[in-house]
Every structure is written in structure tokens, then in C-alpha cells.
Short mmCIF file of C-alpha atoms in Angstrom, two decimals:
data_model
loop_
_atom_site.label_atom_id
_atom_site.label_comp_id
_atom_site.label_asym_id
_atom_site.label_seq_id
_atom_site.Cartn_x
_atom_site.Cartn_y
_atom_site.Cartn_z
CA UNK A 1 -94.12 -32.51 6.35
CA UNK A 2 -97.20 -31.42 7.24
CA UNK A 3 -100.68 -31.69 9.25
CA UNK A 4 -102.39 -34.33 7.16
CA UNK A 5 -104.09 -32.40 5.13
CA UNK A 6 -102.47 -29.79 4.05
CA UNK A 7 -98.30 -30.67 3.04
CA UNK A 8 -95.40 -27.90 3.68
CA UNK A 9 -93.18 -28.11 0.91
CA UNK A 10 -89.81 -28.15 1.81
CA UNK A 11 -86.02 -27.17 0.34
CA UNK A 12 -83.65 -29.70 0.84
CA UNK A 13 -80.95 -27.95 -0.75
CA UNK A 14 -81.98 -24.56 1.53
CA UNK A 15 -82.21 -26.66 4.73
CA UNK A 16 -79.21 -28.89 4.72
CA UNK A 17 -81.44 -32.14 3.88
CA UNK A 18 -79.62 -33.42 1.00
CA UNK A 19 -77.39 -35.99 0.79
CA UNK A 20 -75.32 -33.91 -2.35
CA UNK A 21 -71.06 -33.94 -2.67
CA UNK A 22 -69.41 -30.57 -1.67
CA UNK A 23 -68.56 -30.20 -4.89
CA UNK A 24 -72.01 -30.65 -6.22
CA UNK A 25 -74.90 -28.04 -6.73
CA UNK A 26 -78.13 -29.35 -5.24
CA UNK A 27 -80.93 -28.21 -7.19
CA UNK A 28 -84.66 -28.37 -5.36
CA UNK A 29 -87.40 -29.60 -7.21
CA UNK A 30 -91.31 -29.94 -6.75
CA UNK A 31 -91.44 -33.17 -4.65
CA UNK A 32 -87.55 -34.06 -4.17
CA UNK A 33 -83.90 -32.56 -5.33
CA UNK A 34 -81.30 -33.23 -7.96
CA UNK A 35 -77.37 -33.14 -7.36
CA UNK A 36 -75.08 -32.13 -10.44
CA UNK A 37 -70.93 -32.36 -9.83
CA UNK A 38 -69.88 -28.72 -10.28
CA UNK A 39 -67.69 -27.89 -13.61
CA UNK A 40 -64.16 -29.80 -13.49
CA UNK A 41 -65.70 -32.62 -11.62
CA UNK A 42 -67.69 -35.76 -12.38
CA UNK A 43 -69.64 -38.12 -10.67
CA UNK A 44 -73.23 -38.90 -9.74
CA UNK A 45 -73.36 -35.66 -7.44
CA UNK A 46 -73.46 -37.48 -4.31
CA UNK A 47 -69.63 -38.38 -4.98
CA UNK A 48 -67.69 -35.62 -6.90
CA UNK A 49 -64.29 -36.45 -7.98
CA UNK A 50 -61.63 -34.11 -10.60
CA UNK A 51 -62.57 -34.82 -14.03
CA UNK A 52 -59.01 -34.68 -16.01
CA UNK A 53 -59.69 -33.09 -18.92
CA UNK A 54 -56.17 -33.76 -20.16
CA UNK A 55 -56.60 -37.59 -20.03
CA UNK A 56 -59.65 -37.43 -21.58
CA UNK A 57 -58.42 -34.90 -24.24
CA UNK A 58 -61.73 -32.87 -23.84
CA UNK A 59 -59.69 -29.74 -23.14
CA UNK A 60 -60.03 -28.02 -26.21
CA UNK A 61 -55.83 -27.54 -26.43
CA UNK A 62 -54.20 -27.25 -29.56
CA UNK A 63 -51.85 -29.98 -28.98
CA UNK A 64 -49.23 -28.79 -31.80
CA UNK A 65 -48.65 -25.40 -29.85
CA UNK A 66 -49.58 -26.13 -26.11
CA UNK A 67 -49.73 -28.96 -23.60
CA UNK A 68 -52.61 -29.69 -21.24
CA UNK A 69 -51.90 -28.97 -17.80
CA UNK A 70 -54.51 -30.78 -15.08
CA UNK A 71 -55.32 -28.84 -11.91
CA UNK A 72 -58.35 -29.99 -9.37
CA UNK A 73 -61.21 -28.78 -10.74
CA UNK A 74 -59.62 -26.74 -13.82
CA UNK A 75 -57.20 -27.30 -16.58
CA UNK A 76 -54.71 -24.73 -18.44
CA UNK A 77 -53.33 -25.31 -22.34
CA UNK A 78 -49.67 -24.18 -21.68
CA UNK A 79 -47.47 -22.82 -24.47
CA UNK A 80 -44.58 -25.52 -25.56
CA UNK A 81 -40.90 -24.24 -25.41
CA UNK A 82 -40.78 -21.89 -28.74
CA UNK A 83 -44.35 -21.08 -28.58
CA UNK A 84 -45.95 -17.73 -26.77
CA UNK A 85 -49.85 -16.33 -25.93
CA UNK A 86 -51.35 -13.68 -27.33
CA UNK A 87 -54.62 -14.19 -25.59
CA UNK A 88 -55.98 -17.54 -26.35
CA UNK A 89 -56.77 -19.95 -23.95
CA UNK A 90 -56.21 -22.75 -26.08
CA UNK A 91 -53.67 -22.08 -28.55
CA UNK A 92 -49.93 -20.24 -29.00
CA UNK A 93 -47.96 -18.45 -31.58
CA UNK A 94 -44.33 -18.87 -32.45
CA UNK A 95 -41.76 -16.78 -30.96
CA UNK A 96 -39.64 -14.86 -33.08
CA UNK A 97 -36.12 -16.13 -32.78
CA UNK A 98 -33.37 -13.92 -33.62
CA UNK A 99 -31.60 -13.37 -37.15
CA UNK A 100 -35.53 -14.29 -38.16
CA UNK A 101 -37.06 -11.89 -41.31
CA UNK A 102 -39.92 -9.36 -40.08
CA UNK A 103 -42.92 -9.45 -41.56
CA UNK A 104 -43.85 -6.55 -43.22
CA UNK A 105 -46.28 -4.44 -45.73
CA UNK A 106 -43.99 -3.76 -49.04
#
């Protein structure tokens, strides 16, 4: 917009004139704006839908100690029965089961 000579530059993404998914981050730009699906989602960022990291097996899950689990927008690796966390996101540990030797410094 503007007088003719002189152009006011304006923010889509600041003013609500963008065309970009809910689940999209519009990003301004010199002359226009860009739309990018949000993490956990693809698309062309005016349509956003759950990307399912578990059917694409880009979740990172170590699939001998966990399963994928698919949520909208976000994934978890879940320990398989016999298996427990100690912290990682991606992996587990055995359990112990009973009767089983300890481990220890001789």
C-alpha cells in the first residue's frame, strides 16, 4: 500500500493477511511471506496435516527395545514388555528379572 510514490511495507503474518495453516508459522519477508508446517506436521504450510513419524520410521526409536507410538503433532519410543527407561528418549534397558546374577566389581 501506499501513496504512489512512496510504498508502506506491510506484515502479513503481523496483520492477519496471510493465507498460512494454523499449524503453520508464517514468516514475513521483504516484498511477500513464507508459510512452514510447524514440527510434527507436513504440508505446503497453507495445509498442515500430522506427519507420522512412526510410518515413516523417521523417529529415531530403537526398534529392538521400544515401539513408536504416534500422537498429533508428536511421537513417543515406548519401552517393549521386559524393557525399562533410564532417561533416553529413544531407547530402553532390560529389566532385571528375578533369580538374575548382579553385576558387580570383584
Amino acid at each position: 500500500t501506499g501513496n504512489g510514490t512512496h510504498c508502506d511495507i506491510i506484515d502479513e503474518c503481523s496483520s492477519g493477511a496471510h493465507n498460512c495453516h494454523r499449524l503453520a508459522k508464517c514468516v514475513d519477508t521483504k516484498n511477500s511471506f513464507t508459510c512452514t508446517c510447524n514440527h510434527g506436521f507436513t504440508g505446503d504450510g497453507n495445509t498442515c496435516t500430522d506427519y507420522d513419524e512412526c510410518a515413516s520410521g523417521d523417529n529415531g526409536c530403537d526398534l529392538s527395545s521400544t515401539f513408536c507410538d504416534n500422537h498429533f503433532g508428536w511421537h513417543r519410543c515406548v519401552c517393549l514388555p521386559g524393557y525399562m527407561n533410564l532417561g533416553s528418549e529413544t531407547s530402553c534397558v532390560p529389566t532385571l528379572t528375578e533369580g538374575a546374577d548382579n553385576l558387580s566389581d570383584s
